PDB file of C-alpha atoms in Angstrom:
ATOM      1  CA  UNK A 168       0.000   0.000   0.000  1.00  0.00           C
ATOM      2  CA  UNK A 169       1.207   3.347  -0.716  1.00  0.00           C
ATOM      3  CA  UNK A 170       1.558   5.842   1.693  1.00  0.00           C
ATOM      4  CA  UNK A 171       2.638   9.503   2.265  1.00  0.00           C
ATOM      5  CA  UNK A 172       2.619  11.011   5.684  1.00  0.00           C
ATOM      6  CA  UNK A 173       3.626  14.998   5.229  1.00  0.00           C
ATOM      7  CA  UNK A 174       4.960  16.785   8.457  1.00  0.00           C
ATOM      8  CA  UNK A 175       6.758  19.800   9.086  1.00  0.00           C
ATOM      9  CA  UNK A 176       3.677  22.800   8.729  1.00  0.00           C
ATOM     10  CA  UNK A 177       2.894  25.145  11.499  1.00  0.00           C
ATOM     11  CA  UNK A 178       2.199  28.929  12.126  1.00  0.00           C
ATOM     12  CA  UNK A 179       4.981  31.268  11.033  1.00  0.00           C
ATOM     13  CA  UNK A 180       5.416  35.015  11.173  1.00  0.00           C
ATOM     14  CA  UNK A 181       5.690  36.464   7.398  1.00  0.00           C
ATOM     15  CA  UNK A 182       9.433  35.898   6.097  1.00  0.00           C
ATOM     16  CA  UNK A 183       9.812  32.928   8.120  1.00  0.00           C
ATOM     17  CA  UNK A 184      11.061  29.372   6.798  1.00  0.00           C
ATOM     18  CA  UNK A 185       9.599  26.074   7.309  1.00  0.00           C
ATOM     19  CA  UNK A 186      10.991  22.709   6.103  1.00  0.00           C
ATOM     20  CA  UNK A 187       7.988  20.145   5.035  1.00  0.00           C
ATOM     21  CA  UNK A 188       8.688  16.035   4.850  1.00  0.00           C
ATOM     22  CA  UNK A 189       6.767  13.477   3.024  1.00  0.00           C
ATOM     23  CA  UNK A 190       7.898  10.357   4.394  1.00  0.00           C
ATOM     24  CA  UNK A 191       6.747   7.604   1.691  1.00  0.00           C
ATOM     25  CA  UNK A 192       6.323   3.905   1.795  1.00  0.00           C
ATOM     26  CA  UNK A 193       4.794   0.950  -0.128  1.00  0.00           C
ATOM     27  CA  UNK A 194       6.456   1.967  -3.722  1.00  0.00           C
ATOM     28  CA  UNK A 195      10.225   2.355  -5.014  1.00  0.00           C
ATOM     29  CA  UNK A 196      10.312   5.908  -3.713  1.00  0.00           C
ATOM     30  CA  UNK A 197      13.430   6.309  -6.772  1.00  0.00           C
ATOM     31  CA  UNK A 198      11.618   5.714  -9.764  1.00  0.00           C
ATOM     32  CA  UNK A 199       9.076   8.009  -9.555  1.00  0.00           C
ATOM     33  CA  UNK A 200       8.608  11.827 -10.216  1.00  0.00           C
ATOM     34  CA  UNK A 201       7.143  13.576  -7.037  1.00  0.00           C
ATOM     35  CA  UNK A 202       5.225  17.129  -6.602  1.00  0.00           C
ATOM     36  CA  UNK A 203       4.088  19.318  -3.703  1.00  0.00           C
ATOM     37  CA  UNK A 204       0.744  20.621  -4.080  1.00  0.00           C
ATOM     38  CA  UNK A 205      -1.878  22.890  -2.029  1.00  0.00           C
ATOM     39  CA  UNK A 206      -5.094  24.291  -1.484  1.00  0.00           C
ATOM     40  CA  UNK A 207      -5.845  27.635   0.364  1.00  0.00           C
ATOM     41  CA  UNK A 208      -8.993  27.816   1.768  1.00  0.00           C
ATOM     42  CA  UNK A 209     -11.993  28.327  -0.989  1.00  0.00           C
ATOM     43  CA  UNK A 210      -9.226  27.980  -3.728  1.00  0.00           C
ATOM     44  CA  UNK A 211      -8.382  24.975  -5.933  1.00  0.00           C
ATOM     45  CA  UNK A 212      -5.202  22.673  -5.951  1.00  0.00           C
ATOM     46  CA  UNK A 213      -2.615  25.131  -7.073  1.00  0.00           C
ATOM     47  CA  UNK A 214       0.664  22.861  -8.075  1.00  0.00           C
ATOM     48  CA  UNK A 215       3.927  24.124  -6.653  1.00  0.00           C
ATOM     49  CA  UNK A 216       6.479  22.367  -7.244  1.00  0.00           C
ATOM     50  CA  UNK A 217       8.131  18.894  -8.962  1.00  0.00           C
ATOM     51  CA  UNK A 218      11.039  17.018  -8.772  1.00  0.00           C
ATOM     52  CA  UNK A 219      12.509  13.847 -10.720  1.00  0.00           C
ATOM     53  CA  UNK A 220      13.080  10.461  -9.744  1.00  0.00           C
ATOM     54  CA  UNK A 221      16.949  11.253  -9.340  1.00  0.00           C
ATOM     55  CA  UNK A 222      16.272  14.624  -7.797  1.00  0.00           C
ATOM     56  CA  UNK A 223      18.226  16.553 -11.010  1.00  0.00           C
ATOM     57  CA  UNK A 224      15.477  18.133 -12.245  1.00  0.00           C
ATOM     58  CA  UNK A 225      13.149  20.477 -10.101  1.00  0.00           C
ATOM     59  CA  UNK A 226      10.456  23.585 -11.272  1.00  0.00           C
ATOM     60  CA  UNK A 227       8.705  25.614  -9.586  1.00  0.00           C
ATOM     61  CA  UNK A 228       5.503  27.491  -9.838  1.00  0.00           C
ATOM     62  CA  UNK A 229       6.255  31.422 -10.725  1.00  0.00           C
ATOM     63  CA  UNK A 230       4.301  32.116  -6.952  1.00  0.00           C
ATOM     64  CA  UNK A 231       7.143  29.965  -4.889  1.00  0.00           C
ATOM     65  CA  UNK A 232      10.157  30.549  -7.038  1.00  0.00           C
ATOM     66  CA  UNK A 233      13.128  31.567  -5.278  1.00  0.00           C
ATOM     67  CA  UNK A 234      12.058  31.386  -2.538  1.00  0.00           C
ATOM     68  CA  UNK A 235      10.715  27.632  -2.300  1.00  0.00           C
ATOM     69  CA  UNK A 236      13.021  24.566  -2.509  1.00  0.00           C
ATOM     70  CA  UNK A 237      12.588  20.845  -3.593  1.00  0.00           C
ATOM     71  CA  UNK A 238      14.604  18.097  -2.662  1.00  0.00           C
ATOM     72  CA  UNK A 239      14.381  14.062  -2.178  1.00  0.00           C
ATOM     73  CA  UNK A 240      16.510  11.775  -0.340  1.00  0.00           C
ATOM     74  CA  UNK A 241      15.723   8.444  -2.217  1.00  0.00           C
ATOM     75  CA  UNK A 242      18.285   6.108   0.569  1.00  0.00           C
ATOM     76  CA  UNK A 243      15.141   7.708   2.949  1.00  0.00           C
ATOM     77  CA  UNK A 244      12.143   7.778   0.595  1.00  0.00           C
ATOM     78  CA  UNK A 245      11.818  11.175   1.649  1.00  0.00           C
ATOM     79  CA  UNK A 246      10.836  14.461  -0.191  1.00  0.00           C
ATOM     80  CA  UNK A 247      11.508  17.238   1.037  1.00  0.00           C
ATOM     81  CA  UNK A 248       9.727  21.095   0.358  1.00  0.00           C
ATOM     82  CA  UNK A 249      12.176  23.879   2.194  1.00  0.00           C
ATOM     83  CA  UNK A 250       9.918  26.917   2.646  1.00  0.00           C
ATOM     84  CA  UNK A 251      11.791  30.331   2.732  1.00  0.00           C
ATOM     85  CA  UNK A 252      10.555  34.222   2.715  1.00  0.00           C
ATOM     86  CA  UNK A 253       6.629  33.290   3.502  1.00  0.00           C
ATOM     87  CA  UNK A 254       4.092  35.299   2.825  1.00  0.00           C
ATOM     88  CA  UNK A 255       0.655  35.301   3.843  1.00  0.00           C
ATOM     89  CA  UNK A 256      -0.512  34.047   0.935  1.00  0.00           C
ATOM     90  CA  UNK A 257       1.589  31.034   0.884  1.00  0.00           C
ATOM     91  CA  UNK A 258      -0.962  29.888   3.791  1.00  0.00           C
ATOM     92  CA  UNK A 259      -2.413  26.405   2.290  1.00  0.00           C
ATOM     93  CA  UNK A 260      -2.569  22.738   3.121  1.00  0.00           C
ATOM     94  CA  UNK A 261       0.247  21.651   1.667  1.00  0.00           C
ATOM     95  CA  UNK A 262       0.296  17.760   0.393  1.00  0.00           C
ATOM     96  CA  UNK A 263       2.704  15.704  -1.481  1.00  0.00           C
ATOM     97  CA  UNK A 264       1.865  13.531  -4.723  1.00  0.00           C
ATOM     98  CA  UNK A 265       3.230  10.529  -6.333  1.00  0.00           C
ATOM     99  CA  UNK A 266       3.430   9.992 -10.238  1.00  0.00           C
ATOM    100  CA  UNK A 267       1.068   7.662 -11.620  1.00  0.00           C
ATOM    101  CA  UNK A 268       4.121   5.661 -13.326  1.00  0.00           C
ATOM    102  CA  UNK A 269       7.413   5.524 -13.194  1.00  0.00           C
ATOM    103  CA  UNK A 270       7.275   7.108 -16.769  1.00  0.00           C
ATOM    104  CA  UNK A 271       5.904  10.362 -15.645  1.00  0.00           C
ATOM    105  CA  UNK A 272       8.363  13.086 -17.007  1.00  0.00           C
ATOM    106  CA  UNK A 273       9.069  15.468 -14.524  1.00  0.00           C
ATOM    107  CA  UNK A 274       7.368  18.762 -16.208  1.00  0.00           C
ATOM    108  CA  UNK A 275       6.837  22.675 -14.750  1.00  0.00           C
ATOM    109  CA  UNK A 276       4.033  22.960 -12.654  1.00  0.00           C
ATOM    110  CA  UNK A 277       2.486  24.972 -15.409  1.00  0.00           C
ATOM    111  CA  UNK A 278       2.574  21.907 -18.226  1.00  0.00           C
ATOM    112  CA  UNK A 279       2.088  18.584 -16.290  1.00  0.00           C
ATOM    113  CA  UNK A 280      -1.270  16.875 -16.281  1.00  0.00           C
ATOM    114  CA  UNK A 281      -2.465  16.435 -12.820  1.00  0.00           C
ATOM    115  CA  UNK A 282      -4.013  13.478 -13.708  1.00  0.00           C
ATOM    116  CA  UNK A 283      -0.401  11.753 -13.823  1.00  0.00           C
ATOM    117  CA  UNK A 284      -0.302  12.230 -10.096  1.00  0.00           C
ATOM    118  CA  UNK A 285      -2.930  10.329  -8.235  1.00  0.00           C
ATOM    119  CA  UNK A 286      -1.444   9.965  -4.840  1.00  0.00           C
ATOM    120  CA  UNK A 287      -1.168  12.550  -1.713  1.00  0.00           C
ATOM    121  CA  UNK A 288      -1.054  12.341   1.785  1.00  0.00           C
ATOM    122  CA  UNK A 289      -3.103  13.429   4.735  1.00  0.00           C
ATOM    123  CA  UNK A 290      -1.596  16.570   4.281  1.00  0.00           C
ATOM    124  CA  UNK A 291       0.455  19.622   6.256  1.00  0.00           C
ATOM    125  CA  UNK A 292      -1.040  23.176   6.952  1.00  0.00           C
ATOM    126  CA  UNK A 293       1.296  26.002   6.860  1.00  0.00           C
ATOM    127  CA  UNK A 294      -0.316  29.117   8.302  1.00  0.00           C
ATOM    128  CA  UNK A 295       1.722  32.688   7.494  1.00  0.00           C
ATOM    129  CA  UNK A 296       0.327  35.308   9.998  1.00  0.00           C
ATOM    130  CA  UNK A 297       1.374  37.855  12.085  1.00  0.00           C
TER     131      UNK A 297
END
């Protein structure tokens, strides 16, 4: 069975970092592309960022970029989204996502299909306030 269990969110001050995991199980964590994804209250699924199965190749949504950072650690089958210079509208659940198949190409948040990812967790909610 595949699982994702996302940790890591919590309420930070504007320009404040937070580091979110997605600790994975039941699938060869290495072969596949992964994504973070998340939905602000009342809003849609807004994609925000994907990485490759080797962790080479990562892109970002124009909101998060530059300031947002994907990474994997396939010995722990862990992915990994590194928060930086929050705003209050980076406030969202934030949830991880598996590629369908191990053929997925790694693509900008802008051009994949989301229906190439049908896997996320439980979810983590980051909250930006002041």
């Amino acid at each position: 069975e595949v699982q994702l269990v996302e940790s890591g969110g919590g309420l930070v001050q504007p320009g404040g970092s937070l580091r979110l995991s997605c600790v994975t199980s039941g699938f060869t964590f290495s072969s596949y592309a992964m994504a973070w994804v998340r939905q602000a209250p009342g809003k849609g699924l807004e994609w925000v960022s994907v990485i490759n199965s080797g962790g080479g190749s990562t892109y970002y949504a124009d909101s998060v970029n530059g300031r947002f950072t994907i990474s994997r650690d396939n010995a722990m089958n862990t992915l990994y989204l590194q928060l930086n210079s929050l705003k209050t509208e980076d406030t969202a659940m934030y949830y991880c996502a598996k590629a369908k198949r191990s053929t997925v190409v790694a693509l900008p948040p802008e051009r994949l299909d989301p229906h190439d990812y049908n896997t996320r967790g439980q979810g983590t909610q980051v909250t930006v306030s002041s």
